[in-house]
mmCIF file of C-alpha atoms in Angstrom:
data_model
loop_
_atom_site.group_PDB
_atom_site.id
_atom_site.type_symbol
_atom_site.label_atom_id
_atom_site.label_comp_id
_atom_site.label_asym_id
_atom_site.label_seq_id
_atom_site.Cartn_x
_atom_site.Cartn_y
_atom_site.Cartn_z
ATOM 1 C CA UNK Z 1473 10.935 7.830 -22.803
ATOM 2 C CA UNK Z 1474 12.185 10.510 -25.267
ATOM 3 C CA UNK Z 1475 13.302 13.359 -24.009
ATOM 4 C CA UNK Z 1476 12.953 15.142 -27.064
ATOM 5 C CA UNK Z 1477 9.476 13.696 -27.617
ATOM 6 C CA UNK Z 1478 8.406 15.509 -24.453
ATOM 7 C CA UNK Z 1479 9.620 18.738 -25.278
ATOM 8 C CA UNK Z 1480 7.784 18.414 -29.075
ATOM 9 C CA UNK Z 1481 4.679 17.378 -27.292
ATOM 10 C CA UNK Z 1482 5.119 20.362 -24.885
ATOM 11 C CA UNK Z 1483 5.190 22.881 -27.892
ATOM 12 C CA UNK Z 1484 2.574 21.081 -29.707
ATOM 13 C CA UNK Z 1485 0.099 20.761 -26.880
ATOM 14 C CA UNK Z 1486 0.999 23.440 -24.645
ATOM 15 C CA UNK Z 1487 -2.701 22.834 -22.853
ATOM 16 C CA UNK Z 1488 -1.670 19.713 -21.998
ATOM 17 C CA UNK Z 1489 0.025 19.127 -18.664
ATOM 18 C CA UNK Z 1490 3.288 17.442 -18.418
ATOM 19 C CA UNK Z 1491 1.985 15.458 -16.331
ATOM 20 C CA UNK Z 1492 -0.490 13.859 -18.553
ATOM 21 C CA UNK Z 1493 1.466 13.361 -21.712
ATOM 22 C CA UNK Z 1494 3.443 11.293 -19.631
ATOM 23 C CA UNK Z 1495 0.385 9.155 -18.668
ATOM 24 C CA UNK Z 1496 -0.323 8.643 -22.062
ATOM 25 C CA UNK Z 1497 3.276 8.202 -23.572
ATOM 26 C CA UNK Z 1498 3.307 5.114 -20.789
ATOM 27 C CA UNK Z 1499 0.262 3.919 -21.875
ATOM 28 C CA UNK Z 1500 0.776 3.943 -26.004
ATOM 29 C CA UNK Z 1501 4.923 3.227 -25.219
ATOM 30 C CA UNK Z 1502 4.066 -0.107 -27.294
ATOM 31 C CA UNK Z 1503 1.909 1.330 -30.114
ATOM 32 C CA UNK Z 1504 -1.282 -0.682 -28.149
ATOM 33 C CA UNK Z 1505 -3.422 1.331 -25.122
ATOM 34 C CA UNK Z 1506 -2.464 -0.018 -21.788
ATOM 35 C CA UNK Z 1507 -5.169 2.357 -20.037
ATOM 36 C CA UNK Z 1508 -7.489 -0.030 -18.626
ATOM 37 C CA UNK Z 1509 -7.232 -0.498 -15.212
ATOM 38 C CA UNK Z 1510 -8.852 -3.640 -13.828
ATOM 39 C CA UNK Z 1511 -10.280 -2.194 -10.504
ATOM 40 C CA UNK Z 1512 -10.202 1.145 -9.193
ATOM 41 C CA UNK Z 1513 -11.071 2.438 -5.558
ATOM 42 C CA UNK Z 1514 -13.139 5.352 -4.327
ATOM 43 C CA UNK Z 1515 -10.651 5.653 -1.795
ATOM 44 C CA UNK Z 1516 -7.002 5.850 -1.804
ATOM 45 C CA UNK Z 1517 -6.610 3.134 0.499
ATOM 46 C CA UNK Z 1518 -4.181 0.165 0.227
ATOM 47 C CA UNK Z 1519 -6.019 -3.013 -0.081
ATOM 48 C CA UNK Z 1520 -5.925 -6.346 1.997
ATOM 49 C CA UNK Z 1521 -6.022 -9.115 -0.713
ATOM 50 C CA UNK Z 1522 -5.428 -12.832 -1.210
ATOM 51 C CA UNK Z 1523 -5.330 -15.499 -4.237
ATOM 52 C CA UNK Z 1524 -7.071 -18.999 -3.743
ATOM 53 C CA UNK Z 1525 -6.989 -20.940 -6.578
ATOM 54 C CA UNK Z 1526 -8.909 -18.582 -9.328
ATOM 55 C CA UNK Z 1527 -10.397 -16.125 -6.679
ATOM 56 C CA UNK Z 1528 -8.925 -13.138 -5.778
ATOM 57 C CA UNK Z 1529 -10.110 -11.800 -2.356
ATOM 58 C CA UNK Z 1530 -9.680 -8.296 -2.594
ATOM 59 C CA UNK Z 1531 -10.744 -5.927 0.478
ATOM 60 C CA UNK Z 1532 -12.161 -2.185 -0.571
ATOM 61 C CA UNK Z 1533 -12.816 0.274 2.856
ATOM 62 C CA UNK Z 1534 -15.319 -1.911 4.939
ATOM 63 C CA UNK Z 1535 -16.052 -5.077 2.541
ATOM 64 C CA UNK Z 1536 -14.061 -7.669 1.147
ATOM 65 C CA UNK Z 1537 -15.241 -8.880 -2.742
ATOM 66 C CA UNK Z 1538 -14.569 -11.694 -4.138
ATOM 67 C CA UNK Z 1539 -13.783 -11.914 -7.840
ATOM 68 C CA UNK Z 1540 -13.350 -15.029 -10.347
ATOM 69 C CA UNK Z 1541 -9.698 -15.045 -12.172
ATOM 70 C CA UNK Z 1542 -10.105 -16.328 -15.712
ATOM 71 C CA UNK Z 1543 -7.315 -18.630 -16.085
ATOM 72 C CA UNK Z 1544 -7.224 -18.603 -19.653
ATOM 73 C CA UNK Z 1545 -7.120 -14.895 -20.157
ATOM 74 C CA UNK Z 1546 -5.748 -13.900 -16.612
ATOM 75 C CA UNK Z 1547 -8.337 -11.716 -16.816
ATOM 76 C CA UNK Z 1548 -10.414 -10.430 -13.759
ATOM 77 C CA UNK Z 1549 -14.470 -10.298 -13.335
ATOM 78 C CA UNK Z 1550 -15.766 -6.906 -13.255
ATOM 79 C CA UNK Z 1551 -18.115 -7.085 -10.470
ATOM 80 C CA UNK Z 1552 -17.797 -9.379 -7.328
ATOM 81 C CA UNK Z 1553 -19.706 -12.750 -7.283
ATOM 82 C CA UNK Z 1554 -19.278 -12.623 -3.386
ATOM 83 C CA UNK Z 1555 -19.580 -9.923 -1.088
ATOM 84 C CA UNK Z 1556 -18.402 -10.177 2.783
ATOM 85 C CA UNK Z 1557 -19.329 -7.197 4.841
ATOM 86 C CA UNK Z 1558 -20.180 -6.244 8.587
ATOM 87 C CA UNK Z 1559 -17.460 -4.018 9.418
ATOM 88 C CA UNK Z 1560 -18.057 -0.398 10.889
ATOM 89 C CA UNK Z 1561 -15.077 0.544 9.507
ATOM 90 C CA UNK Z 1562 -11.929 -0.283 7.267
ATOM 91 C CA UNK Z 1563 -10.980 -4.171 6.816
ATOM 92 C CA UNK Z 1564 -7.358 -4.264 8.054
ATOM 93 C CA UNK Z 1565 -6.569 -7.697 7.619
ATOM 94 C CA UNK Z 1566 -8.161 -10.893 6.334
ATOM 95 C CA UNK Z 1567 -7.525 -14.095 6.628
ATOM 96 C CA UNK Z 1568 -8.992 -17.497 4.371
ATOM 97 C CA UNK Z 1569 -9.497 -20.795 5.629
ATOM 98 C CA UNK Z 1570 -10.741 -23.701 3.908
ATOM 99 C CA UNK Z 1571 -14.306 -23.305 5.079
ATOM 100 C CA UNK Z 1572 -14.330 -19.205 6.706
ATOM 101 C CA UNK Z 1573 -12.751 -15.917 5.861
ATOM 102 C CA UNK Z 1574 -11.950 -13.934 8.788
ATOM 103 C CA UNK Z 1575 -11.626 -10.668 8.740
ATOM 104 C CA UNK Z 1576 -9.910 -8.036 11.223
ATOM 105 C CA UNK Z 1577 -11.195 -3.995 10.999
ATOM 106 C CA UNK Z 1578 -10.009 -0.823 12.401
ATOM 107 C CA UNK Z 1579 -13.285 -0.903 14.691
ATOM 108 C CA UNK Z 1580 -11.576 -3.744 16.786
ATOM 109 C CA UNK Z 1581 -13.558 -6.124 15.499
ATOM 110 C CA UNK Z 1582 -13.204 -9.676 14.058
ATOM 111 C CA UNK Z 1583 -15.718 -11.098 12.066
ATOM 112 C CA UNK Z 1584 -15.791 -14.917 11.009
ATOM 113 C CA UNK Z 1585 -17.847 -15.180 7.534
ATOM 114 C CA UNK Z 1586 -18.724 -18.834 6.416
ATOM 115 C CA UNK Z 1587 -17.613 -19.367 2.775
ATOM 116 C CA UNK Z 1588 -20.105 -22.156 2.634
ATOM 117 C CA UNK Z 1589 -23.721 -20.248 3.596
ATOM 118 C CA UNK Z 1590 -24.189 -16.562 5.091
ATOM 119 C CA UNK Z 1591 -23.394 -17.070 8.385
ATOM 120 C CA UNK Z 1592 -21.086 -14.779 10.481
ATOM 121 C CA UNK Z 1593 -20.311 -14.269 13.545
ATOM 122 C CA UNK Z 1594 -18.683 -11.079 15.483
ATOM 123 C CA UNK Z 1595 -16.262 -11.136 17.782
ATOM 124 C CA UNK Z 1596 -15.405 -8.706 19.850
ATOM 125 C CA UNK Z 1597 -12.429 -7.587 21.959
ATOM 126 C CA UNK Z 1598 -10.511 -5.189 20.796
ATOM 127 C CA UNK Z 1599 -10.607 -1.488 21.680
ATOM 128 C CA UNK Z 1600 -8.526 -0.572 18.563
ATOM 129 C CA UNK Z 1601 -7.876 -1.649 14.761
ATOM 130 C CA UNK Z 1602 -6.976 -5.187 14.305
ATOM 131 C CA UNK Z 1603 -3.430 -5.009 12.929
ATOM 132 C CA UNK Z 1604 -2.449 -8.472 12.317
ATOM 133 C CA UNK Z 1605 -4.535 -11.301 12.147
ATOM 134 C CA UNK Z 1606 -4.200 -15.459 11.202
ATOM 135 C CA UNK Z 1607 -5.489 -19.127 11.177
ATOM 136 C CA UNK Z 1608 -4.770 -22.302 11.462
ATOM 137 C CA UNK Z 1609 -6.580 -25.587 12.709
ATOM 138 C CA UNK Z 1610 -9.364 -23.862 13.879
ATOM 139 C CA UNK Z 1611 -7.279 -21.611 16.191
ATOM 140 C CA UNK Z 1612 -7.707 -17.475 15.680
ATOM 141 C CA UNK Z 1613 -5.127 -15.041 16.437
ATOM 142 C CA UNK Z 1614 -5.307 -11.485 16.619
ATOM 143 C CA UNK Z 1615 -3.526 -8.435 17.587
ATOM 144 C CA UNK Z 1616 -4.439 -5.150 17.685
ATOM 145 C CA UNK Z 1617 -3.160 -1.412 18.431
ATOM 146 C CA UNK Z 1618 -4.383 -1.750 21.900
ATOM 147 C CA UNK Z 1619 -1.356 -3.530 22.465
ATOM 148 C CA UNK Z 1620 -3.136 -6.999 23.175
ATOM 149 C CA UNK Z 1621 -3.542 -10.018 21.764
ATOM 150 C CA UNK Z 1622 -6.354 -12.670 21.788
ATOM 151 C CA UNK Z 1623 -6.586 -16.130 20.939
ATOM 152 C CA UNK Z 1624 -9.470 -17.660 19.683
ATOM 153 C CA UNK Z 1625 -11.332 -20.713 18.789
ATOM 154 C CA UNK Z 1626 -13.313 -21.413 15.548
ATOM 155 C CA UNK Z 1627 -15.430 -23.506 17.769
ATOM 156 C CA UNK Z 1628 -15.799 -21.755 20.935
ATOM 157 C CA UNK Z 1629 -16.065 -17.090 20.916
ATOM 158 C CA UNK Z 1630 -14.766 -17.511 24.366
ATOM 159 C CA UNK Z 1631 -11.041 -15.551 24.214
ATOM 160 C CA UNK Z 1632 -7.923 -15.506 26.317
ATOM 161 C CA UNK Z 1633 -6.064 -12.100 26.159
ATOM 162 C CA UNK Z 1634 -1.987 -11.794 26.408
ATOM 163 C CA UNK Z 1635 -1.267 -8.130 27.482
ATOM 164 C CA UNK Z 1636 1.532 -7.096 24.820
ATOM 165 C CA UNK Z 1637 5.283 -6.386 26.521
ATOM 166 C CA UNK Z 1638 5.845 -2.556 27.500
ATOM 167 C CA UNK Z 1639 8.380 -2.875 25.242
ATOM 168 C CA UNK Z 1640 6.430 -3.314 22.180
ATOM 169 C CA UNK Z 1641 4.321 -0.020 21.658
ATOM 170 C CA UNK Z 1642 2.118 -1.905 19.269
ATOM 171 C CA UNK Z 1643 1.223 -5.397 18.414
ATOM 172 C CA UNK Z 1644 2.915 -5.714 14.278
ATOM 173 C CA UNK Z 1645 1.894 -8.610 12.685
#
């Protein structure tokens, strides 16, 4: 940016906050409006999200959306066709699997949502947020602020906890 073009603007919109013209300087830099912002949150919280194939999983405060990616215009849809929710509080962590998305949320819980019908089921286990969180043939792992972790089966809720090292305040995934 101009420095010059600042200090014009200044003494030709003096109502206008610096602040601002720079907003829209950025946004007309290339003579073409670059204001339209895809998504925006009610919150300023920083989202969990994940790409599989042209679906962007996108967690917002307590629900995770999905939303189609138009390859040919690598455009986003507006509005989620897919909505996973259950949470009491903020979704920490997801995680996809071919057939479930599991989910980890600072009110300890996990929750495993079929991608295929509208099952889910909660597990529970945790006394604090979820911090880390993955998958893989059908095997869970979680850890959480409480300094433990658990290790879980897709096919069986029943859980075997690993008390974290004193060493390690907190379980960082």
């Amino acid at each position: 940016m101009d420095r010059n073009w600042f200090s014009i603007t200044g003494l030709l919109y003096p109502h206008i906050p610096l602040k601002e013209r720079v907003k829209i300087a950025q946004n007309w830099y290339d003579g073409v409006c670059k204001g339209a912002v895809p998504l925006k949150w009610k919150t300023k919280l920083l989202p969990w999200l994940q790409l599989d194939w042209d679906t962007l999983f996108l967690s917002q405060a307590a629900d995770i959306g999905a939303y189609h990616l138009w390859q040919d215009s690598g455009r986003l849809q507006r509005k989620p066709f897919e909505i996973y929710s259950g949470h009491k509080g903020d979704v920490c962590r997801f995680v996809l699997t071919d057939s479930h998305l599991i989910s980890g949320g600072s009110d300890g819980k996990i929750l495993v949502h079929s991608r295929r019908s509208d099952m889910s089921i909660e597990l529970s286990g945790h006394n604090q947020e979820v911090n880390c969180l993955d998958s893989k043939d059908g095997l869970i792992v979680s850890g959480s602020r409480d300094q433990t972790a658990r290790v879980r089966t897709l096919l069986h809720t029943v859980s075997r906890v690993v008390k974290a090292a004193k060493h390690c305040p907190n379980v960082v995934g």
